[in-house]
Coordinates of C-alpha atoms in Angstrom, one line a residue:
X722 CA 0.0 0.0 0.0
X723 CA 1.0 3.5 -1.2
X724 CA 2.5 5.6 1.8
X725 CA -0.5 8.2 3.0
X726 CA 0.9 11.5 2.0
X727 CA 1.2 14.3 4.4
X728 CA -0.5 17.3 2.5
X729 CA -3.1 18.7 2.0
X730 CA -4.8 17.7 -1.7
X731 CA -8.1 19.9 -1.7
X732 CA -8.0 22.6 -3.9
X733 CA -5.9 26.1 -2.8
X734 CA -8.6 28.3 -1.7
X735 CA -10.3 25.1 0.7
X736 CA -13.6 25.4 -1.7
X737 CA -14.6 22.2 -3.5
X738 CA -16.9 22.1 -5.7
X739 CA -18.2 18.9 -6.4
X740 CA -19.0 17.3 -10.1
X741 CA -21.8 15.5 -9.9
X742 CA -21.8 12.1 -12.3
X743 CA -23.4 8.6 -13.1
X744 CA -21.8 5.6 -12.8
X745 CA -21.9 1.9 -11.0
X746 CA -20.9 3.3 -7.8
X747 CA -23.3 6.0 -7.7
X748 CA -26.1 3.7 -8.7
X749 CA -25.1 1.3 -5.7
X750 CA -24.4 4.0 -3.2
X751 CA -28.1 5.6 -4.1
X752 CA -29.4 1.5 -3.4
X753 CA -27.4 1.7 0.1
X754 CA -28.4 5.0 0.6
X755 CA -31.9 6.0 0.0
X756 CA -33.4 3.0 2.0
X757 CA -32.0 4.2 4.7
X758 CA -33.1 7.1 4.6
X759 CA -36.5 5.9 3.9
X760 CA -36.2 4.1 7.0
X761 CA -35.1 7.0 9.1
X762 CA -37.7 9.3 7.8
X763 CA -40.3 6.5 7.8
X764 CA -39.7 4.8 11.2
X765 CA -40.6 7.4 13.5
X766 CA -44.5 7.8 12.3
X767 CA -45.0 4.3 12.1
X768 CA -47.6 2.7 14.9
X769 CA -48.7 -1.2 15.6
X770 CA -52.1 -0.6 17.8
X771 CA -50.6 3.3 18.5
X772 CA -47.4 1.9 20.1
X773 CA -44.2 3.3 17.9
X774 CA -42.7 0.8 16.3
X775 CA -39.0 2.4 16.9
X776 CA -38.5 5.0 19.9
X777 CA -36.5 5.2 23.0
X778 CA -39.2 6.4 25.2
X779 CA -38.0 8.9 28.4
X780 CA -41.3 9.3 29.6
X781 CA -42.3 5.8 30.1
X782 CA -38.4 4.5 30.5
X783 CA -39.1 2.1 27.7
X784 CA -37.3 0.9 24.4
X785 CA -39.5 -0.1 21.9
X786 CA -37.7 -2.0 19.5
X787 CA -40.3 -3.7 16.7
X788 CA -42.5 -5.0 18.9
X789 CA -40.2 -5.7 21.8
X790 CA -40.6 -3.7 24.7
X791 CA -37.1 -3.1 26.6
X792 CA -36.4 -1.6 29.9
X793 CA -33.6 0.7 30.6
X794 CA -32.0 -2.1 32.6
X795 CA -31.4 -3.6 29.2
X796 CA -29.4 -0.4 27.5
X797 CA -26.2 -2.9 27.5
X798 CA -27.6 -4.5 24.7
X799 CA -27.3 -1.5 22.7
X800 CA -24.3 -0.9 24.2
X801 CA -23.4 -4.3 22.6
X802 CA -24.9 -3.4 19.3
X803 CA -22.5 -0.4 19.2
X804 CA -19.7 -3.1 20.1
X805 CA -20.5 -5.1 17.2
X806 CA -21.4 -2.7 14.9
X807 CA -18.0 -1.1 15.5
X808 CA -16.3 -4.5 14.9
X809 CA -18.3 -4.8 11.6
X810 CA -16.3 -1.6 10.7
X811 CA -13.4 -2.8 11.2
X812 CA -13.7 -5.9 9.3
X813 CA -15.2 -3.9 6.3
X814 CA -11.9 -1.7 6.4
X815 CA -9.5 -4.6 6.2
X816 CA -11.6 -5.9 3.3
X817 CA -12.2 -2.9 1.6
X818 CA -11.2 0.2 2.8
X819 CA -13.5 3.3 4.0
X820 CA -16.7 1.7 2.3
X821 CA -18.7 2.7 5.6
X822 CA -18.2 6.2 5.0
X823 CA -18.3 6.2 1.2
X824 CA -21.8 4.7 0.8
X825 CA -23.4 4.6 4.3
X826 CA -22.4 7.1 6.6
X827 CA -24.5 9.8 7.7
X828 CA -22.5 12.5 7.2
X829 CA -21.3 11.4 3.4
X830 CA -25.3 10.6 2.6
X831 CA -26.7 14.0 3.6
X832 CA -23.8 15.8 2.2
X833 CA -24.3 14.1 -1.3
X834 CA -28.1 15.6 -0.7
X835 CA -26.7 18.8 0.0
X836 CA -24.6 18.7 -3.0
X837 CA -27.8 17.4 -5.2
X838 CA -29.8 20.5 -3.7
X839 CA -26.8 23.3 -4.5
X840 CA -26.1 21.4 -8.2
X841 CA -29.6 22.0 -9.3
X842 CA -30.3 24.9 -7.7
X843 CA -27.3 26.9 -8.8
X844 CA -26.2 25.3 -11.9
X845 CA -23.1 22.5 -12.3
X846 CA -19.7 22.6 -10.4
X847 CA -17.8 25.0 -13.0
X848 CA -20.9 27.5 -13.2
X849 CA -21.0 27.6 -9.8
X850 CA -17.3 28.3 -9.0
X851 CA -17.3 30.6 -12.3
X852 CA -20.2 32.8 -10.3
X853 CA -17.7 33.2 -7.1
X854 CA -15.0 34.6 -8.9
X855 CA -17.5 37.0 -10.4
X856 CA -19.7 40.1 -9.1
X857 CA -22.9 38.9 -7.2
X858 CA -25.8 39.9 -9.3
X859 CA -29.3 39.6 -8.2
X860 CA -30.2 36.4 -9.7
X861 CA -27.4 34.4 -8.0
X862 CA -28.5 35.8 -4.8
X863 CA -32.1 34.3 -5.4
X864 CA -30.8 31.5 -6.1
X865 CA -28.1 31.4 -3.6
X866 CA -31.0 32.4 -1.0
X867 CA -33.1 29.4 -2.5
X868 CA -30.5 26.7 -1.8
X869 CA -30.1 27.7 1.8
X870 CA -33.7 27.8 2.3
X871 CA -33.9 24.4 0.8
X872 CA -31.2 23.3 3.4
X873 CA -32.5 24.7 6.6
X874 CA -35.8 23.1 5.2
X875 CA -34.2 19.9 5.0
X876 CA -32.4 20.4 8.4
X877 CA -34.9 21.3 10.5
X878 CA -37.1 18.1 9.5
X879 CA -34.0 16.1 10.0
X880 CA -34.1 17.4 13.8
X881 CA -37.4 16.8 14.2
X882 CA -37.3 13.3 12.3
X883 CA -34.5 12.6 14.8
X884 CA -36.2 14.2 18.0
X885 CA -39.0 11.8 17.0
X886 CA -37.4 8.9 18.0
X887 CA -36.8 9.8 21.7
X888 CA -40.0 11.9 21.9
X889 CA -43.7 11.3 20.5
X890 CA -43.8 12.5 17.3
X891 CA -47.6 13.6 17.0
X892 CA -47.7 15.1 20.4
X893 CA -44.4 17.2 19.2
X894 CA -45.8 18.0 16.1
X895 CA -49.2 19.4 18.4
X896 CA -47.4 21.7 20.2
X897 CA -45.0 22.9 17.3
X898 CA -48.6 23.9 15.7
X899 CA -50.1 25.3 19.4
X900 CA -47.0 27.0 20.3
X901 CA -47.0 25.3 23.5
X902 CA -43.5 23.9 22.6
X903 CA -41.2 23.6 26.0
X904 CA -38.0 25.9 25.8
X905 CA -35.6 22.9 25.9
X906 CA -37.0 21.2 23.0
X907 CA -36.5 24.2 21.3
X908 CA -33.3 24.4 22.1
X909 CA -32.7 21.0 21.3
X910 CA -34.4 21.3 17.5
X911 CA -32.3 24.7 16.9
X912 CA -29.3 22.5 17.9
X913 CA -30.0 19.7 15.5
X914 CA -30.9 21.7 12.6
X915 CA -27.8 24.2 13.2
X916 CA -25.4 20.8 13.0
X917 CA -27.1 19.3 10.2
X918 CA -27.1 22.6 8.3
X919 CA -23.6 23.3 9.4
X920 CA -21.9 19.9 8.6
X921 CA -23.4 18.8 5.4
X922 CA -24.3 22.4 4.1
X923 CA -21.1 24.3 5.1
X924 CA -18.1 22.3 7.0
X925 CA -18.8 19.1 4.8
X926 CA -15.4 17.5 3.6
X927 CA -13.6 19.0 6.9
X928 CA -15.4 17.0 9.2
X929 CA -13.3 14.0 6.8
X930 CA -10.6 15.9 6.7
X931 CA -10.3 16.9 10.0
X932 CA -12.9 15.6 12.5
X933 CA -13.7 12.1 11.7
X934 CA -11.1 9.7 13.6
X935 CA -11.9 7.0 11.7
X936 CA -9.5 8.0 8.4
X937 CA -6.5 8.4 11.5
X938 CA -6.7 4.9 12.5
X939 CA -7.8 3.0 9.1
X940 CA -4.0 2.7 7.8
X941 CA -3.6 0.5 11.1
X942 CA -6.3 -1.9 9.8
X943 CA -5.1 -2.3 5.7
X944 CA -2.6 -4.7 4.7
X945 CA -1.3 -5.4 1.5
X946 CA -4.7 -7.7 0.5
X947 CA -6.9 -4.7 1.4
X948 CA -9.2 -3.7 -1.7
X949 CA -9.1 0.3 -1.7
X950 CA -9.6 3.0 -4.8
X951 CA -6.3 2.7 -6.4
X952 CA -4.6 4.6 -9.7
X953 CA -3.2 2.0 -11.4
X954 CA 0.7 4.0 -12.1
X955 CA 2.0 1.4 -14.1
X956 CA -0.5 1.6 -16.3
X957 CA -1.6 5.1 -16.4
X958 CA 1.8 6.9 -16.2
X959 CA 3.3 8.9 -18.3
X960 CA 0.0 11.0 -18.3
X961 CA -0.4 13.1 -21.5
X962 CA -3.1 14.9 -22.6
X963 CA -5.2 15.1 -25.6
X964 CA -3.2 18.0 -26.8
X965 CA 0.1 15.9 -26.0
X966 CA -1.2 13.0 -27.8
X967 CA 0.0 13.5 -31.3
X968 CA 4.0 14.2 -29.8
X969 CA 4.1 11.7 -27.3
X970 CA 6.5 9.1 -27.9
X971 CA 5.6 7.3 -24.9
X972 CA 2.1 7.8 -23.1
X973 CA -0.2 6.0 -20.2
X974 CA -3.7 5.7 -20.8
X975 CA -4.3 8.8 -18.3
X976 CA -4.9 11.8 -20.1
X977 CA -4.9 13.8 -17.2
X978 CA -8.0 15.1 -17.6
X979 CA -8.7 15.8 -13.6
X980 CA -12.3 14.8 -13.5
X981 CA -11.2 12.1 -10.8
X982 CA -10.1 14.9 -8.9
X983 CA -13.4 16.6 -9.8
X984 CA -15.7 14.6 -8.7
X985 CA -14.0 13.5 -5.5
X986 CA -16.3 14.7 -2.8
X987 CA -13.4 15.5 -0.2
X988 CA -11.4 17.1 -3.0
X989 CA -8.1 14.5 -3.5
X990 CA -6.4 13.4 -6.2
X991 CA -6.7 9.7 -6.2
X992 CA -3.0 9.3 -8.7
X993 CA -0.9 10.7 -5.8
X994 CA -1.9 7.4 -3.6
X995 CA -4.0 6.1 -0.9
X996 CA -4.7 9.2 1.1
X997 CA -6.3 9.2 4.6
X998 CA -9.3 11.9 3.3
X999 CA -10.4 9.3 0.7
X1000 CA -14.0 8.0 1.6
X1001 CA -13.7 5.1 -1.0
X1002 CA -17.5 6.6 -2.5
X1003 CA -16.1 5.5 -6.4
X1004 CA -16.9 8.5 -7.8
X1005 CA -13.6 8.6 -9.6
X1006 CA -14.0 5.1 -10.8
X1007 CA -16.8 5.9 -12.0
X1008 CA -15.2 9.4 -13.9
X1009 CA -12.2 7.5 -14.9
X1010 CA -14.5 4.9 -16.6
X1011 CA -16.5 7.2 -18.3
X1012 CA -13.5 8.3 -19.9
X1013 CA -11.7 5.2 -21.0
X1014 CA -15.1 4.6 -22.6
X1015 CA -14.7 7.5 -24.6
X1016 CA -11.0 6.9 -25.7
X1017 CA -11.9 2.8 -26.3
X1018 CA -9.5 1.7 -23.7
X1019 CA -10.1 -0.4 -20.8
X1020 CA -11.9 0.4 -17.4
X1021 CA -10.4 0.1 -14.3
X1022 CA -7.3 2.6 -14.2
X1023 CA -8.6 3.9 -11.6
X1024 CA -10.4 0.6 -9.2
X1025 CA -10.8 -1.1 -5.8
X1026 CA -7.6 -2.8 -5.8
X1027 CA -5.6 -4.1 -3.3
X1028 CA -1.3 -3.0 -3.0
X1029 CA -0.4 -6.7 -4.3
X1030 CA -2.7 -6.8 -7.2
X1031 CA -1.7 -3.4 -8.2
X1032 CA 2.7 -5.2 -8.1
X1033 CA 1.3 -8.0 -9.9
X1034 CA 0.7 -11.1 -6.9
X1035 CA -2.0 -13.0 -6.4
X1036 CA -5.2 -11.8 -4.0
X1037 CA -5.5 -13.5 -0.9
X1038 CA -8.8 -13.0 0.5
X1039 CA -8.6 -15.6 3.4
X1040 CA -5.5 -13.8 5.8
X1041 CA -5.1 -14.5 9.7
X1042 CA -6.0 -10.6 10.9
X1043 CA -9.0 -10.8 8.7
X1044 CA -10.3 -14.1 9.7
X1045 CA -9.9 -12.7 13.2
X1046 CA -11.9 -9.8 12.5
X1047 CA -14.7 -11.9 11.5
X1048 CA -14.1 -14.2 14.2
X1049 CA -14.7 -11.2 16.7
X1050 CA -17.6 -9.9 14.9
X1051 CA -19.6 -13.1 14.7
X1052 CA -19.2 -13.7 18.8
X1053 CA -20.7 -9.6 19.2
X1054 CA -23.5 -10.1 17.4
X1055 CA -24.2 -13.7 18.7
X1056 CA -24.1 -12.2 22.1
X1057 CA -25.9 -9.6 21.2
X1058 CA -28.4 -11.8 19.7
X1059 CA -28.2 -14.1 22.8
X1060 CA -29.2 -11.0 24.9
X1061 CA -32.1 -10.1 23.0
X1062 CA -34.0 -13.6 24.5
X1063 CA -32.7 -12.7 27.7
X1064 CA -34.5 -9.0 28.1
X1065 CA -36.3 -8.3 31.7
X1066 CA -39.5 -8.7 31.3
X1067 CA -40.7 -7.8 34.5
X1068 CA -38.8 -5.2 36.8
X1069 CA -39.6 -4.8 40.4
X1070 CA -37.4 -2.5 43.0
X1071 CA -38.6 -3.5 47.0
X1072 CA -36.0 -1.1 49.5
X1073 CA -36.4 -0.4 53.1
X1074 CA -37.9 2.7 54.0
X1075 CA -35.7 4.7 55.5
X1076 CA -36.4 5.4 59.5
X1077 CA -36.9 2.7 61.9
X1078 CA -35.3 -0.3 61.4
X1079 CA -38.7 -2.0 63.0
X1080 CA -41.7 -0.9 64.9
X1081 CA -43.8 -2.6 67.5
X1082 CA -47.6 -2.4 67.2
X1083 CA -50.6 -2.4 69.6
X1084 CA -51.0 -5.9 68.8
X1085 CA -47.4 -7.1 69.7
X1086 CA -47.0 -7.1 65.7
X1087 CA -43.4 -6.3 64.8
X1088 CA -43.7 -4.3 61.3
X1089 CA -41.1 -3.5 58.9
X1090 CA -41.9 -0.7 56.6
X1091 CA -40.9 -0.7 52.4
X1092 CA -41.1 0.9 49.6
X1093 CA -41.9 -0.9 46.1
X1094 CA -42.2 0.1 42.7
X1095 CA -42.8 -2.0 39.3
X1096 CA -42.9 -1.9 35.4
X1097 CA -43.5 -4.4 33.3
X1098 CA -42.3 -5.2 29.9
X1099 CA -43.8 -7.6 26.9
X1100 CA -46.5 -9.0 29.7
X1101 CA -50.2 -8.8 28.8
X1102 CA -51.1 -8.6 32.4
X1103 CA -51.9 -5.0 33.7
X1104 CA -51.5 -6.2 37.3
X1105 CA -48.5 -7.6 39.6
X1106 CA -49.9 -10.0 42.5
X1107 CA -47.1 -9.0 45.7
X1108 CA -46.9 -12.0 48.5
X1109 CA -44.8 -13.2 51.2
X1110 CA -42.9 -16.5 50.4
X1111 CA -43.6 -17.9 54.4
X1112 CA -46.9 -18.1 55.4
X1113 CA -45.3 -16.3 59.1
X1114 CA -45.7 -12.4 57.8
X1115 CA -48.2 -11.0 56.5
X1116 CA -48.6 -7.6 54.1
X1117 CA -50.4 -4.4 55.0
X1118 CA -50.9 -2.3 52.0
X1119 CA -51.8 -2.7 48.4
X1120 CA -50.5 -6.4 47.1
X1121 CA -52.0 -5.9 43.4
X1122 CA -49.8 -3.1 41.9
X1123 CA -51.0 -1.5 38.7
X1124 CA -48.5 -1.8 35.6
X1125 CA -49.1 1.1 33.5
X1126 CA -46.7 2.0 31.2
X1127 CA -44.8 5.7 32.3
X1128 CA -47.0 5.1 35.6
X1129 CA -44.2 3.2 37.8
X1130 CA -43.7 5.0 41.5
X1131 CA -43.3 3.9 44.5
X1132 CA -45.4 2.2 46.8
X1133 CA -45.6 2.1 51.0
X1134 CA -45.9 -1.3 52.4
X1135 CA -45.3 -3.2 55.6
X1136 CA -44.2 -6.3 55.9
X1137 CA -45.0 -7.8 60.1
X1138 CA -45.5 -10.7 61.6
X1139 CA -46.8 -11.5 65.4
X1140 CA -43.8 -14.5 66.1
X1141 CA -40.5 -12.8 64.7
X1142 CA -37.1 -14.3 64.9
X1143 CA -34.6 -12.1 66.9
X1144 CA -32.1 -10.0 65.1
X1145 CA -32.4 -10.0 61.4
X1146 CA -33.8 -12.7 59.0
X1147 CA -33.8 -13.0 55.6
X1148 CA -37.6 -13.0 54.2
X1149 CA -38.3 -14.3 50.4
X1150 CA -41.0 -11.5 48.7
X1151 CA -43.0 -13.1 45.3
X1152 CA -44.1 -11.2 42.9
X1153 CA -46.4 -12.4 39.7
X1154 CA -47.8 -10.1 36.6
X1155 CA -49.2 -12.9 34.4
X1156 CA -46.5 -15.4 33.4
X1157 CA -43.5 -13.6 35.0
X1158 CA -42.9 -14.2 38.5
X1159 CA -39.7 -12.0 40.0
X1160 CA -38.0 -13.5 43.4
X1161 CA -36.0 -10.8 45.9
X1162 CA -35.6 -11.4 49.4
X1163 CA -35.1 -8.2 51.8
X1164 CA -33.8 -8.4 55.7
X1165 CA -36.4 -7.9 58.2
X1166 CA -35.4 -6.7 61.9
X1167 CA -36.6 -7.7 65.1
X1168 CA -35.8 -7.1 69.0
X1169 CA -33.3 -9.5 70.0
X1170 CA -35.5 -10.1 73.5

């Protein structure tokens, strides 16, 4: 693999302007791309018998997850979807490169939008960086005041698409239209839409350039097998150009022509060599090609290649770190799988009040008093039965607790008994909400005479 040069490759006043084209790449990115997005925009309205099919739900402390109803006791398993999603990555960039970010990631998929919006608002890539070197004249400030209309537009129902998922979207939506909208949601939405607007519509190719750690530590992961965009020197060098053509004694089939470097949405030049910006998005195979096509030569001087295919050796696809890799990510998401069939479906919390460690009643009864709260999760029942696990103590308070979602607080309870043991003894509580039953056993205190 090329050495990753240390210089800077975008173009000398930091302004790219991006060349939009057609190709295979841009075809399969758009069939990676837009059903997610789809998904994203689509998820958050959807209901099954008015429960969301996707949220994570503050004010009822759920996770509704396609029908599965989580608790936040089972956040870990996110936690491990993270895990293996991560090691997914990784096994992706040892196979081929920054794919993740060229044709999935969110901050290359709204940028391309972005880009789509400014290219047919404002005309193509050398119109538009024509107009900047020229006087602003009314028209190209409509225009320009169009696009960024069209962006905040976009932004703003990106935060609220994205708000939607942690808060209910129709209720959000009600108070948007009643102005009864609380002060830190709007906050929060102003927020969203500023970083959405910012990143895809202005910063862009910095945060690739600059922000994202990801190009720092992909060298680590690429080896010599690792099938990245590549220039093709021996075959492409010397470049000469059309003009050149007729003198050229000796030429490669590049006719330096720059749309590579043109279309390139982070603004490199793909023939100086693996470079840490690259986002491995193919538009530049997909310019290059378009070219060859034009001059009757063959595709691929510019291709997902790996270092020794590009010196001639044979592709190994089957290498020890790689197999590893996929060793790793197979036992994440097993585990993670694992973990989905072990969710809580019942959740019960039974402390000690705080106070007295026991009182003594008319009766002779010695009491202990508790506190209990309980939620419920994936249970049909809407009631949790609360007994004693010995038949020697007996429960004052409400045993049949209510399980209504966003409607768990805590209970008063006593727990006494007319024959206690001295000291402290450990007592067994039960508690049943259809076909869950939940065991916890609390210390009860006595006089020791």
């Amino acid at each position: 693999m090329q050495k990753i040069p240390l210089k800077d490759t975008t173009v000398s006043d930091g302004k790219i302007y991006v060349r939009l084209i057609k190709g295979r790449f841009q075809t399969l990115r758009r069939l990676i791309s837009w059903p997610m997005l789809t998904a994203f925009f689509l998820l958050c309205w959807l209901r099954i018998d008015d429960v969301p099919v996707l949220m994570f739900s503050f004010s009822t402390h759920r996770i509704l997850l396609f029908g599965l109803e989580l608790s936040w006791y089972d956040l870990q398993l996110l936690g491990g979807l993270l895990i293996a999603g991560a090691t997914l990555m990784f096994f992706l960039s040892m196979l081929a490169g920054r794919v993740w970010c060229g044709f999935a990631c969110p901050q290359s998929v709204w940028t391309w939008i972005f880009i789509r919006i400014e290219d047919v608002v404002e005309g193509k890539a050398n119109r538009r960086a024509k107009q900047d070197k020229q006087p602003i004249k009314q028209a190209h400030v409509y225009r320009r005041l169009l696009k960024h209309a069209l962006w905040l537009i976009l932004s703003v129902w990106t935060a609220l698409t994205f708000t939607g998922y942690f808060v209910d979207l129709y209720s959000l939506l009600s108070q948007i239209i009643h102005f009864e909208l609380p002060i830190y949601l709007v906050g929060w939405l102003m927020t969203v839409s500023a970083f959405t607007y910012l990143n895809a519509g202005i910063v862009r190719e910095k945060i690739c350039l600059h922000a994202c750690p990801y190009s720092r530590f992909q060298s680590v992961m690429l080896d010599q097998h690792s099938k990245v965009v590549s220039y093709d020197v021996a075959r492409g060098e010397p470049r000469v150009s059309k003009r050149q053509l007729p003198q050229a004694s000796r030429q490669g089939d590049c006719v330096d022509c720059t749309l590579c470097v043109q279309v390139c949405p982070v603004g490199i030049d793909i023939r100086q060599g693996l470079q840490a910006p690259c986002i491995n998005c193919g538009a530049c195979i997909d310019a290059c090609d378009s070219v060859m096509k034009k001059l009757s030569k063959p595709l691929g001087l510019v291709r997902f290649a790996s270092e020794s295919e590009l010196e001639g050796q044979r592709y190994q696809l089957l290498r020890p770190r790689l197999i590893g890799y996929f060793s790793v990510m197979s036992i994440a998401f097993a585990t993670v799988a694992y973990g989905f069939t072990q969710t809580t479906n019942l959740l019960v919390e039974f402390n000690r009040e705080r106070g007295a460690m026991y009182s003594i009643m008319g009766n002779g009864d010695v009491c202990n008093f508790y506190k209990v709260k309980a939620e419920a999760f994936n249970i049909e029942a809407k009631t949790m039965q609360m007994r004693v696990g010995t038949s020697a103590y007996r429960i004052y308070g409400d045993s049949d607790i209510a399980l209504n979602p966003g409607d768990a607080y805590w209970r008063s309870v006593r727990l006494c008994t007319n024959a206690p043991a001295a000291g402290k003894t450990a007592v067994e509580m039960v508690f049943t909400a259809g076909d869950a039953t939940l065991k916890k056993t609390t210390t009860f205190f006595a006089p020791r005479h």
